[in-house]
Short mmCIF file of N, CA, C and O and ligand atoms in Angstrom, two decimals:
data_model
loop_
_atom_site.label_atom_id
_atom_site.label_comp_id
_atom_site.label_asym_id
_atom_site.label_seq_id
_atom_site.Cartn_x
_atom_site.Cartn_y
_atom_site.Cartn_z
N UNK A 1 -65.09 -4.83 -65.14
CA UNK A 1 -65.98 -5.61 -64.26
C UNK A 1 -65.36 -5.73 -62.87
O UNK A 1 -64.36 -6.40 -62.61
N UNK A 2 -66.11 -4.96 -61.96
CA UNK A 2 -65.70 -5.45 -60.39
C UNK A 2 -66.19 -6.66 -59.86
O UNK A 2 -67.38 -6.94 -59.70
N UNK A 3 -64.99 -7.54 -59.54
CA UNK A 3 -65.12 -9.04 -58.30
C UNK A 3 -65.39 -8.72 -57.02
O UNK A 3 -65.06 -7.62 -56.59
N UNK A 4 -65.79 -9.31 -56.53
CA UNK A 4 -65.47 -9.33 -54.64
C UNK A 4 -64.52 -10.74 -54.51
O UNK A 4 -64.81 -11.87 -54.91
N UNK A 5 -63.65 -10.42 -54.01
CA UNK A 5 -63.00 -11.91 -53.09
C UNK A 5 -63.12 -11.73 -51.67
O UNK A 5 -63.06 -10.59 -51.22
N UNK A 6 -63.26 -12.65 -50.96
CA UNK A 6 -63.12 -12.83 -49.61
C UNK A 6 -62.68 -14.08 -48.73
O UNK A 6 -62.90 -15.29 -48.72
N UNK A 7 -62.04 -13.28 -48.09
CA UNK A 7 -61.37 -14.48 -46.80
C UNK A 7 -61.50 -14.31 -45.66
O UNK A 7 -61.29 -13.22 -45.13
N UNK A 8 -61.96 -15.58 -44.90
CA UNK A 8 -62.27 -15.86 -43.71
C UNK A 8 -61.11 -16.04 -42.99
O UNK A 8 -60.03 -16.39 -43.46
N UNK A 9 -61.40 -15.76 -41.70
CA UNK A 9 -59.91 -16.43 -40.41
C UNK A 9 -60.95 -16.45 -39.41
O UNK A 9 -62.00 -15.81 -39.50
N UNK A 10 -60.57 -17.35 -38.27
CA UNK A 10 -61.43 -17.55 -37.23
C UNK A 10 -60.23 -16.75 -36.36
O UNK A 10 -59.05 -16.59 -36.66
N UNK A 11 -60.96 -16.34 -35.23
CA UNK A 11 -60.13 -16.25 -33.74
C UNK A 11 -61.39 -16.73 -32.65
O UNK A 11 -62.60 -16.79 -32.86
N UNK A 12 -60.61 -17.02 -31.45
CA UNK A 12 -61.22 -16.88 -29.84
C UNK A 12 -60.61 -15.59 -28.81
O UNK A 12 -59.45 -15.41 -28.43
N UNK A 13 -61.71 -14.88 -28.56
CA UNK A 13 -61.54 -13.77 -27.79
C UNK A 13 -62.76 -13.54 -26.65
O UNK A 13 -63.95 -13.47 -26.92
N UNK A 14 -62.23 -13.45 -25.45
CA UNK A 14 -63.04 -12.73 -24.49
C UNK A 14 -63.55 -11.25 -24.77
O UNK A 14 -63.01 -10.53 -25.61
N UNK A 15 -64.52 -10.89 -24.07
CA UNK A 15 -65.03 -9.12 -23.60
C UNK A 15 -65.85 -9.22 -22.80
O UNK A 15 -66.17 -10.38 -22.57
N UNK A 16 -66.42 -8.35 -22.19
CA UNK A 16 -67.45 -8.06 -21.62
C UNK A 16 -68.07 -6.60 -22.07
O UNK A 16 -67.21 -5.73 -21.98
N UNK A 17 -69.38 -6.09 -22.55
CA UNK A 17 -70.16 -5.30 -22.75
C UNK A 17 -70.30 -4.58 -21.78
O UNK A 17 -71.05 -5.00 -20.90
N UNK A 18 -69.63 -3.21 -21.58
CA UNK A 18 -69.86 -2.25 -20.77
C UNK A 18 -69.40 -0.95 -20.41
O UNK A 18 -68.19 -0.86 -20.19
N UNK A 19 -69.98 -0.08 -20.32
CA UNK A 19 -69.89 1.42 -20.50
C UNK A 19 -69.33 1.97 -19.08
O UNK A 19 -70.22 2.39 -18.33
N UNK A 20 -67.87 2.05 -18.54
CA UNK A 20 -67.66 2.73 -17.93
C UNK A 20 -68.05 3.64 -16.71
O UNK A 20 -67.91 3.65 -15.49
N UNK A 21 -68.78 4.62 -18.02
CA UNK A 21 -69.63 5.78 -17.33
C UNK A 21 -71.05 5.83 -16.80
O UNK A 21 -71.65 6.85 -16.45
N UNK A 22 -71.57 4.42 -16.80
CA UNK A 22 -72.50 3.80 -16.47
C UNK A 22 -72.63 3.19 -14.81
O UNK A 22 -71.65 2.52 -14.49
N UNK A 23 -73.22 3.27 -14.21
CA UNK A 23 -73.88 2.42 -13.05
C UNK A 23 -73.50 0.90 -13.37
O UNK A 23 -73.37 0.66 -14.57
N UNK A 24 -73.33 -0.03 -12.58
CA UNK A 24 -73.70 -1.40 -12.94
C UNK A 24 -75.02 -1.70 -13.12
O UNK A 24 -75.22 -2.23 -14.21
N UNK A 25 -75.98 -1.55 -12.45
CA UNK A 25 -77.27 -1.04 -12.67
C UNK A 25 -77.74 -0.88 -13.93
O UNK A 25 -78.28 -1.78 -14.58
N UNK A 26 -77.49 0.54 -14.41
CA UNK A 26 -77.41 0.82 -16.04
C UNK A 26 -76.86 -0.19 -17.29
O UNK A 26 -77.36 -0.58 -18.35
N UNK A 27 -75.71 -0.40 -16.67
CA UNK A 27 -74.78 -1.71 -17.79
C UNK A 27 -75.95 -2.73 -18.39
O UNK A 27 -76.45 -2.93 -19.50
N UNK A 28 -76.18 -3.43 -16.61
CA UNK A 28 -77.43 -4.17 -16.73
C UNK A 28 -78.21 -4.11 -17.41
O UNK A 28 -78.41 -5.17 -17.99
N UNK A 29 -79.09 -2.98 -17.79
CA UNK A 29 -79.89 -2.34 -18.34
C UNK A 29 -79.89 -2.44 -19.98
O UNK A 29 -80.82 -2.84 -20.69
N UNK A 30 -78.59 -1.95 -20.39
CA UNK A 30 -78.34 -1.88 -21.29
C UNK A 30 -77.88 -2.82 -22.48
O UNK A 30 -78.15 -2.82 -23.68
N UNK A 31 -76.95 -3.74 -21.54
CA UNK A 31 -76.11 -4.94 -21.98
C UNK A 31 -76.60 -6.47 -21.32
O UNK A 31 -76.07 -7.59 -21.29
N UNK A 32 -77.57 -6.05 -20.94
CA UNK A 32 -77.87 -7.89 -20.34
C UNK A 32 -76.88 -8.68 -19.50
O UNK A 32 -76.15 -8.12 -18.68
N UNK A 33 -76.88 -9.62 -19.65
CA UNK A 33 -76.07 -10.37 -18.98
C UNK A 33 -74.68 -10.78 -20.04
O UNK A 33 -73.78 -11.53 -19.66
N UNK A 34 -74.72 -10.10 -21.46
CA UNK A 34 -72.87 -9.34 -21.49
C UNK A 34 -72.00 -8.63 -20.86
O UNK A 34 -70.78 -8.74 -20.97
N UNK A 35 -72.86 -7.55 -19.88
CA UNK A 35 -72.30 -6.91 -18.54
C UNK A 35 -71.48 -7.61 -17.31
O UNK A 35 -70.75 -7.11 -16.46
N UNK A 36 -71.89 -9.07 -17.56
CA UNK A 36 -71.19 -9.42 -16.17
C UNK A 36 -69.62 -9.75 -16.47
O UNK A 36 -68.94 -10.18 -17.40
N UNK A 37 -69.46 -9.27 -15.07
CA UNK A 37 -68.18 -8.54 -14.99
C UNK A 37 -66.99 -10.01 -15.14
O UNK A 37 -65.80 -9.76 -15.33
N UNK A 38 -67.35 -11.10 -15.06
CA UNK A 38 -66.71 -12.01 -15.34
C UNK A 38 -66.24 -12.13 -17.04
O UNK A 38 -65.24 -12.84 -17.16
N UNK A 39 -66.72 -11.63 -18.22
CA UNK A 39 -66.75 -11.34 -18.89
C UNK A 39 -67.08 -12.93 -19.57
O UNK A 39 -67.42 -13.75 -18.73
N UNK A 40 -67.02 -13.39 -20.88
CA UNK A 40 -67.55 -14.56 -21.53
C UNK A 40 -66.59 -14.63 -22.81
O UNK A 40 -65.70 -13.89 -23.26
N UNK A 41 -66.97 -15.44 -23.08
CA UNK A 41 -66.05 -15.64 -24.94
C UNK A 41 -66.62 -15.94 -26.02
O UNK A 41 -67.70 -16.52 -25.88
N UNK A 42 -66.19 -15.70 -27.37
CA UNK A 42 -66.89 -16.23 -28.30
C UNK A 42 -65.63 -16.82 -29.41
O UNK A 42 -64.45 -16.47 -29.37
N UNK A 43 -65.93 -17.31 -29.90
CA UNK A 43 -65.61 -17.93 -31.49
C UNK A 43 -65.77 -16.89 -32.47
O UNK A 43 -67.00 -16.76 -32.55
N UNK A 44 -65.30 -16.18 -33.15
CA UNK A 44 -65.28 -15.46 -33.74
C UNK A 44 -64.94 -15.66 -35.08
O UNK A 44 -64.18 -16.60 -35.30
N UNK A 45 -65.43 -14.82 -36.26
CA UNK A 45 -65.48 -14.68 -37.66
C UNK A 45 -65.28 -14.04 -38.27
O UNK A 45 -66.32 -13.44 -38.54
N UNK A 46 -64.11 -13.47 -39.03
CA UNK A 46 -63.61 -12.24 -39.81
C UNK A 46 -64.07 -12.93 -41.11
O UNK A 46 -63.97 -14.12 -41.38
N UNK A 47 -64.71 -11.69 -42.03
CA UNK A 47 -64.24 -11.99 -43.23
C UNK A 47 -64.29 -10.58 -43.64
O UNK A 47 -64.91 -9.56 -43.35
N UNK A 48 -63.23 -11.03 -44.55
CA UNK A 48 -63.04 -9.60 -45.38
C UNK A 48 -62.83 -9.84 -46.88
O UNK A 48 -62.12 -10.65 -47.49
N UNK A 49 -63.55 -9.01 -47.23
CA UNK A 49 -63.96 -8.43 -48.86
C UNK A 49 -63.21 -7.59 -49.58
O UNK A 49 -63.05 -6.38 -49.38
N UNK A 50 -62.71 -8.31 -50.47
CA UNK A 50 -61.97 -6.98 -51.67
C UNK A 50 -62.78 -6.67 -52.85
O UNK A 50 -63.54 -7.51 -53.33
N UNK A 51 -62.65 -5.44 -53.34
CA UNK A 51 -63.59 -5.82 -54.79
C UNK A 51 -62.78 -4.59 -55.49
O UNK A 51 -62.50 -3.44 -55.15
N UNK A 52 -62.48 -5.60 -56.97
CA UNK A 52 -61.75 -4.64 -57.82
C UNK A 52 -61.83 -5.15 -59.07
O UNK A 52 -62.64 -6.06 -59.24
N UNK A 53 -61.20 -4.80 -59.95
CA UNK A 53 -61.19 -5.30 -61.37
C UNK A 53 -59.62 -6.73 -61.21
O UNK A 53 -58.62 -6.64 -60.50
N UNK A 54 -60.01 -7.89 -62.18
CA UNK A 54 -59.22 -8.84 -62.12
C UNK A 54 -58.02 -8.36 -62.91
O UNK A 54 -58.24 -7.63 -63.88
N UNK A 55 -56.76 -8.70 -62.61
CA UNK A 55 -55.77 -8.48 -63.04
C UNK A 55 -55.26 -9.71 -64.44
O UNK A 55 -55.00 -10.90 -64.26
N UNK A 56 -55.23 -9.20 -65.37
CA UNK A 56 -55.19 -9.86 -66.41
C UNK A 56 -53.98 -10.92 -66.75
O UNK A 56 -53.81 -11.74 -67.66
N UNK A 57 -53.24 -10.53 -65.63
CA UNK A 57 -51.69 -11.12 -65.69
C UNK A 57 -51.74 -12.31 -64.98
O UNK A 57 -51.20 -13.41 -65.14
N UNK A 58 -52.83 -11.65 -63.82
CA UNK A 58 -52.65 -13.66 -62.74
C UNK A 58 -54.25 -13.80 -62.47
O UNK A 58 -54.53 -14.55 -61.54
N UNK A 59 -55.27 -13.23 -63.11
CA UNK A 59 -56.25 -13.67 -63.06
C UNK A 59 -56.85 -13.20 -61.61
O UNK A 59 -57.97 -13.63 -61.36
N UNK A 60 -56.30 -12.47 -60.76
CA UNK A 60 -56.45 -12.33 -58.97
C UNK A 60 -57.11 -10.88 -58.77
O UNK A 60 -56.25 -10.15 -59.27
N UNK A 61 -58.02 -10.14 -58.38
CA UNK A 61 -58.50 -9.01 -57.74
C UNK A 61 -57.18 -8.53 -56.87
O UNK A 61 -56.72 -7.39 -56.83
N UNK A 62 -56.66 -9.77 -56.15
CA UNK A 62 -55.48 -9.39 -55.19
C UNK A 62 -55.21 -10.57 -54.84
O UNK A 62 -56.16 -11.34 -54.88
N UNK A 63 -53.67 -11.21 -54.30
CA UNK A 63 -53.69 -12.34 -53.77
C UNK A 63 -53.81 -12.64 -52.33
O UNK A 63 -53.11 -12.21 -51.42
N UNK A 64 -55.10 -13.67 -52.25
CA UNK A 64 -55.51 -13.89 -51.34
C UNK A 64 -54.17 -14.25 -49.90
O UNK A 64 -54.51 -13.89 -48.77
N UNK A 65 -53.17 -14.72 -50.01
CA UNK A 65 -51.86 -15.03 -49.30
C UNK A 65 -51.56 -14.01 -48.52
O UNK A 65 -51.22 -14.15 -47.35
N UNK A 66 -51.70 -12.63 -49.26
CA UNK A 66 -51.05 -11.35 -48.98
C UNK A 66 -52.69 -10.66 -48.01
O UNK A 66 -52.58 -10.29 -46.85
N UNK A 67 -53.65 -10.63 -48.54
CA UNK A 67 -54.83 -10.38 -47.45
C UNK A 67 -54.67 -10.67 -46.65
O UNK A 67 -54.45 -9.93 -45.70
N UNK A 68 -54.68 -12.61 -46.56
CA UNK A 68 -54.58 -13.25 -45.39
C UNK A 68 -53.45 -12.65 -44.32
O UNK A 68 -53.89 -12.03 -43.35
N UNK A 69 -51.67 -12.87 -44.47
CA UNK A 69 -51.22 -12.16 -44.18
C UNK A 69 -51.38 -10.79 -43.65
O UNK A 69 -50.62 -10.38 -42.77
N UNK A 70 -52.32 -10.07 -44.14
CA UNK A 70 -52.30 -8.53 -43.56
C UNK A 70 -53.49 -8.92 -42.27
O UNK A 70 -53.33 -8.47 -41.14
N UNK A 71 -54.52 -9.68 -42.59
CA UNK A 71 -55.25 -9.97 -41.47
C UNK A 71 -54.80 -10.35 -40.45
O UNK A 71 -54.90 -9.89 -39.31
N UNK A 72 -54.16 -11.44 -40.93
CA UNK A 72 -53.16 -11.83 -39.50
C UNK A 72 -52.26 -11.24 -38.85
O UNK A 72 -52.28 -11.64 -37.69
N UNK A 73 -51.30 -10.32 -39.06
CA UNK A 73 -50.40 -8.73 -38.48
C UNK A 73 -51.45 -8.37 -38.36
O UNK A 73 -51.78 -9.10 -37.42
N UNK A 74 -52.65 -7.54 -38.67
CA UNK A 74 -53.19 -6.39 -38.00
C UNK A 74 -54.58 -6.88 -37.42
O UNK A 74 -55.42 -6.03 -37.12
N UNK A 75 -54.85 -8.26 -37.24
CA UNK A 75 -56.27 -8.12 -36.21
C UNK A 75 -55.59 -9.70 -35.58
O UNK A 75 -54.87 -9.71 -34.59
N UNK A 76 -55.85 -10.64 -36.14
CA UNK A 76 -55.79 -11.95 -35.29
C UNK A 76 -54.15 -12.41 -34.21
O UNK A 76 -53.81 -13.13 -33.27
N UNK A 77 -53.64 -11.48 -35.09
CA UNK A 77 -52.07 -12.14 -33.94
C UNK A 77 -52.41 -11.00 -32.56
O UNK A 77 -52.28 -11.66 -31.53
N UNK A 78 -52.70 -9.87 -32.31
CA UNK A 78 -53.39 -9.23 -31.35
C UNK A 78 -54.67 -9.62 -30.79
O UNK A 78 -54.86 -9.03 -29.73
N UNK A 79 -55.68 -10.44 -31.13
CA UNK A 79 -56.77 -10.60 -30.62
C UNK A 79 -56.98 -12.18 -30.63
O UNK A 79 -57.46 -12.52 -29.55
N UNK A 80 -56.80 -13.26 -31.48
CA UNK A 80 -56.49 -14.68 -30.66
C UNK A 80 -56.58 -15.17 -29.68
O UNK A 80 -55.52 -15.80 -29.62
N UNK A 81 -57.27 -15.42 -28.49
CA UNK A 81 -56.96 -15.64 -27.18
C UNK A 81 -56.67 -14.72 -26.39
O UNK A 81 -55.86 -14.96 -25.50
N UNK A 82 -57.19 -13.59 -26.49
CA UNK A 82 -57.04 -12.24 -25.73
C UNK A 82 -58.23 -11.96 -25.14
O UNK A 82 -59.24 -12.44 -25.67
N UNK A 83 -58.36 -11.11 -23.88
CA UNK A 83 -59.44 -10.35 -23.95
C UNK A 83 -59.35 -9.01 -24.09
O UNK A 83 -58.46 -8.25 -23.69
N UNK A 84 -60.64 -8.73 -24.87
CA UNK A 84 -60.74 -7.86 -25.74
C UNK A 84 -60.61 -6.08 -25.21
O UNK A 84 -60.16 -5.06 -25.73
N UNK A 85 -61.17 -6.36 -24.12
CA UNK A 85 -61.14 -5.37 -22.92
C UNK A 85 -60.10 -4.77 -22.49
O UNK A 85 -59.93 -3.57 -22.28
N UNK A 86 -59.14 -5.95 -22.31
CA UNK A 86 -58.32 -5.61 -21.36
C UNK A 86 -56.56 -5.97 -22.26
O UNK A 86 -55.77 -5.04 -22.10
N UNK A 87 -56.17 -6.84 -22.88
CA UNK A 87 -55.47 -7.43 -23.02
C UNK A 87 -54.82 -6.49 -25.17
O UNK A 87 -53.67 -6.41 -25.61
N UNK A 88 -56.04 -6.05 -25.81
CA UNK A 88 -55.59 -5.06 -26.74
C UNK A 88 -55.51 -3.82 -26.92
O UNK A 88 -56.38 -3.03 -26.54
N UNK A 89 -54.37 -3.45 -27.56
CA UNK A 89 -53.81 -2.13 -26.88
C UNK A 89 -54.95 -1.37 -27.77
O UNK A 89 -55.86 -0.77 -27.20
N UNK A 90 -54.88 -1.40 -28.73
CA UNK A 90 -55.94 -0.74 -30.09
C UNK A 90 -57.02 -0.53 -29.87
O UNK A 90 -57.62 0.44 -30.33
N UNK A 91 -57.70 -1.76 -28.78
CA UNK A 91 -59.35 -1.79 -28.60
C UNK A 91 -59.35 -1.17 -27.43
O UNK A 91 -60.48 -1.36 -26.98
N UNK A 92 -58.47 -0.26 -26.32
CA UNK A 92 -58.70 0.05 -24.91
C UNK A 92 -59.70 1.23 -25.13
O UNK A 92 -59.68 1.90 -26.17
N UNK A 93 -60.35 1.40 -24.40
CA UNK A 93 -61.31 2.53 -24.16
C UNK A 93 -63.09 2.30 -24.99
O UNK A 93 -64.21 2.79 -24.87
N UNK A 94 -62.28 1.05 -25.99
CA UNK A 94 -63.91 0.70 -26.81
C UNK A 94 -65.01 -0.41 -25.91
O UNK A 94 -64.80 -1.18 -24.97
N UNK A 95 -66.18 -0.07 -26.66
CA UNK A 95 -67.19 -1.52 -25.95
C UNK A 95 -67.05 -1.92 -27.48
O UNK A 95 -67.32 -1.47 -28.59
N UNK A 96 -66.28 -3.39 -26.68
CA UNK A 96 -66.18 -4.60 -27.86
C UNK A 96 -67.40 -5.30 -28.65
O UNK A 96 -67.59 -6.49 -28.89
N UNK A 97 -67.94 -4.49 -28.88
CA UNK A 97 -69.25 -5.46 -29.42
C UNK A 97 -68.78 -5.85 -30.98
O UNK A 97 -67.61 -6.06 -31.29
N UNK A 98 -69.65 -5.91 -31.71
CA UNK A 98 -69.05 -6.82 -33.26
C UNK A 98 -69.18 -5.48 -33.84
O UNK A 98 -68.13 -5.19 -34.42
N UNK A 99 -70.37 -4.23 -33.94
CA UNK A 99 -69.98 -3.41 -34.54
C UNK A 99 -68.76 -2.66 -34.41
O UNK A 99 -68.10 -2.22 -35.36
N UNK A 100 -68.49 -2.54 -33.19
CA UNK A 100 -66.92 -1.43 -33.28
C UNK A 100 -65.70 -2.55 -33.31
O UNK A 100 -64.52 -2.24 -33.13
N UNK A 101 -66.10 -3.68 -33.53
CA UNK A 101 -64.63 -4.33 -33.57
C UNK A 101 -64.62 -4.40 -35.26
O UNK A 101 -63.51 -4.41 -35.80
N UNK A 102 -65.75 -4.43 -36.07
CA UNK A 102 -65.49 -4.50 -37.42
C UNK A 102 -65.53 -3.26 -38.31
O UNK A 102 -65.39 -3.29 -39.53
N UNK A 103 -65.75 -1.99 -37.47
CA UNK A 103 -65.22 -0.23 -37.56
C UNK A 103 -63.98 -0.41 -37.15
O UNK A 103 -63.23 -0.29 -38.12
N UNK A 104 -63.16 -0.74 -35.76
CA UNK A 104 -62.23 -0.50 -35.73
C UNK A 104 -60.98 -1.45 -36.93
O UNK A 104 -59.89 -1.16 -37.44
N UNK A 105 -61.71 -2.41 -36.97
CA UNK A 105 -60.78 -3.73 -37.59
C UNK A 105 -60.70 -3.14 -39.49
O UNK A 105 -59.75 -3.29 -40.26
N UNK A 106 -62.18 -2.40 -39.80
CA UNK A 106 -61.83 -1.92 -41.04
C UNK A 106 -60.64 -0.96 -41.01
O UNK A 106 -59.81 -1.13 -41.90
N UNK A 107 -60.42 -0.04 -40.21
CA UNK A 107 -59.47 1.31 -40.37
C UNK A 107 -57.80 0.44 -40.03
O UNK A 107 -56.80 0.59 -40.74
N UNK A 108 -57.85 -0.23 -39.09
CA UNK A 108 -56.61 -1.17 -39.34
C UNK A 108 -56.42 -1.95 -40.35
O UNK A 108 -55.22 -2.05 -40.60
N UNK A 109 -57.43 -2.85 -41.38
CA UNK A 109 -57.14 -3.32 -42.14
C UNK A 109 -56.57 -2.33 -44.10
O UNK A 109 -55.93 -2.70 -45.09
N UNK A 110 -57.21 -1.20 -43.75
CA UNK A 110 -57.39 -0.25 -44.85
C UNK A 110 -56.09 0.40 -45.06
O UNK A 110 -55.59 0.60 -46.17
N UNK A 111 -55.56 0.71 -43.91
CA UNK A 111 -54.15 1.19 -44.02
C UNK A 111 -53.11 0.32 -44.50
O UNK A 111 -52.12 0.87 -45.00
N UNK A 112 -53.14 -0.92 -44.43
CA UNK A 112 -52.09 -1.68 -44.98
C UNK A 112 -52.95 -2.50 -46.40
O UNK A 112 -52.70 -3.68 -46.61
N UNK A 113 -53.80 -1.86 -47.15
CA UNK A 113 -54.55 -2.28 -48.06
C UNK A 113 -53.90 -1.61 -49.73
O UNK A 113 -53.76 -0.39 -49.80
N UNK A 114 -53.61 -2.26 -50.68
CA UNK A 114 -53.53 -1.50 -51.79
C UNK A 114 -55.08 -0.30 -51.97
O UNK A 114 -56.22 -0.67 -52.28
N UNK A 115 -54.82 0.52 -51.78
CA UNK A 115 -55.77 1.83 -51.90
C UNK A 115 -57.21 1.43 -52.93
O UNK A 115 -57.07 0.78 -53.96
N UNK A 116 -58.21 1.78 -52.59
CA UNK A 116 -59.32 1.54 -52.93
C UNK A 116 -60.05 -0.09 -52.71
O UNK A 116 -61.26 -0.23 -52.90
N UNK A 117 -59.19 -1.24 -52.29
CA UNK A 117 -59.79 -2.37 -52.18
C UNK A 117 -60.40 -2.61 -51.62
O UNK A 117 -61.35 -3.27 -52.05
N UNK A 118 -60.31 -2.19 -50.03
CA UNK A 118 -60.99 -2.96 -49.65
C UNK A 118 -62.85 -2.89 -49.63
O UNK A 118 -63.32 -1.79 -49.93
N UNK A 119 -63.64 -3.78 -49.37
CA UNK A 119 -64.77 -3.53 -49.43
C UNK A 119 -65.94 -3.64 -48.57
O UNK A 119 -66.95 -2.95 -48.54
N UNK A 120 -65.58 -4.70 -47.83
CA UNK A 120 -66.48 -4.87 -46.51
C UNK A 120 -65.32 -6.08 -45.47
O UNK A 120 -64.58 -7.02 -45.75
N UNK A 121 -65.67 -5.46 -44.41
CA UNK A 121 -65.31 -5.79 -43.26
C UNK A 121 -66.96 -6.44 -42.09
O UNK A 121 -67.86 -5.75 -41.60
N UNK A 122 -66.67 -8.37 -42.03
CA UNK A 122 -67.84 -8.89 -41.22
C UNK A 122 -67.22 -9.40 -40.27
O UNK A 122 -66.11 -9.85 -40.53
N UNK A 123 -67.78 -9.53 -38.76
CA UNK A 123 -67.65 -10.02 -37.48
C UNK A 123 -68.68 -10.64 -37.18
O UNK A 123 -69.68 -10.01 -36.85
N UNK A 124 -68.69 -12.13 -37.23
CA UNK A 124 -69.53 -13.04 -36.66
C UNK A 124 -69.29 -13.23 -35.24
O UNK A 124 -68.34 -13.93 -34.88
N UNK A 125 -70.14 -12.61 -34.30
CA UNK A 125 -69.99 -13.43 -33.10
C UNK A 125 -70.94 -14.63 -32.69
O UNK A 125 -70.85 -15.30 -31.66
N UNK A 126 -71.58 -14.73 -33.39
CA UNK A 126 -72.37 -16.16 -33.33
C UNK A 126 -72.62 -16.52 -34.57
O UNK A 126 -71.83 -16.33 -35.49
N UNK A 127 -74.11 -17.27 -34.72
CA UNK A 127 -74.31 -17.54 -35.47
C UNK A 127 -75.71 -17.04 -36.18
O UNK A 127 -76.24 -17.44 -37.22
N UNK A 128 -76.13 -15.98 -35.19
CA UNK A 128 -77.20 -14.85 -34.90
C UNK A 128 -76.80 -13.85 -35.29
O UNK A 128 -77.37 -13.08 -36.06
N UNK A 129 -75.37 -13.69 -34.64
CA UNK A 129 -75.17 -11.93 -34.41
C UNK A 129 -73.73 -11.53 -35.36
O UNK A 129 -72.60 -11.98 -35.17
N UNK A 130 -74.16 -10.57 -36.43
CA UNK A 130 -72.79 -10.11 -37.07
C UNK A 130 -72.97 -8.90 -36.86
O UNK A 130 -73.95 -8.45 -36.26
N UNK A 131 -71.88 -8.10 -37.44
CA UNK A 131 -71.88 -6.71 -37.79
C UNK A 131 -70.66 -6.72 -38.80
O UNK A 131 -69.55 -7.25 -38.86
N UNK A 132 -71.65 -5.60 -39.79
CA UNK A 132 -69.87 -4.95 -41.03
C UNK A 132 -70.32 -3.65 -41.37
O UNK A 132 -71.35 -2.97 -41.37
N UNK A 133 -69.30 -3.61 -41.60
CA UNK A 133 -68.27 -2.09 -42.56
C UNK A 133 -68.59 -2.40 -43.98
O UNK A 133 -68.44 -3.59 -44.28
N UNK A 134 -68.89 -1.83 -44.65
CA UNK A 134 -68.60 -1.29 -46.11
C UNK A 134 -68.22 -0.30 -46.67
O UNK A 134 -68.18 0.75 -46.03
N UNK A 135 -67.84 -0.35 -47.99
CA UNK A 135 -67.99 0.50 -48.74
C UNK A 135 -69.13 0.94 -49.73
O UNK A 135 -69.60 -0.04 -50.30
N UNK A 136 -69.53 1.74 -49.98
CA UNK A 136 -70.68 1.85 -51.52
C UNK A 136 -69.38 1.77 -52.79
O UNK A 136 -68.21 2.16 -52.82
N UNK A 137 -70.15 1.17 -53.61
CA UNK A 137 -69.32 0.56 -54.83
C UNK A 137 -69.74 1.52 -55.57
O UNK A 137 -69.39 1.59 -56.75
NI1 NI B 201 -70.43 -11.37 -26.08
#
């Protein structure tokens, strides 16, 4: 029988929405008033999903301590009070929106994952707007 467990962590991070290779004009266009160049912040929402068979010895899919831990080394001690744009080395060249921060945040979280766990990767930037990663089970 496969579980899902999941754990939440909050962070606060700046970005601003915008394509480079774009006009400001275009940005506009594209990104609304996420484009402005002052950039804005949000409150932010990780959660991440394991799903595996329970371990008969401690009752755990995985221990949640050791997730938490890996979340925190590989997304929140880099992104906490950062902006997103400018200030992480990992995210340079991306538009920070919630989908590529929870694409990029899955492939960082997967590598330091016991192999096959993980299962979905979510980014709340509001209370409107998410985006995730999965896997098919
Ligand atoms: Ni935003």
């Amino acid at each position: 029988m496969t579980v899902l467990v999941t754990r939440r962590e909050k962070f606060n991070a700046g970005h601003r929405l915008f394509n480079p290779a774009f006009t400001d004009e275009h940005n506009l266009e594209v990104f609304g008033k996420c484009s402005n160049p002052s950039g804005h912040g949000h409150n932010y929402v990780l959660e991440v999903t394991v799903a595996g068979e329970v371990d008969p010895e401690t009752g755990y899919v995985m221990d949640l301590g050791i997730l938490s831990d890996v979340i925190n080394k590989q997304i929140i001690q880099d992104v906490d009070h950062r902006n997103l744009n400018i200030d992480v080395e990992w995210m340079r060249g991306k538009i920070p929106t919630a989908e590529v921060m929870a694409d990029t945040f899955w492939d960082r979280l997967e590598e330091h994952l016991p192999a096959g766990l993980l299962y979905r990767v979510v980014v709340r930037e509001t209370d409107k707007n998410w985006a995730e990663r999965r896997r098919v089970l």
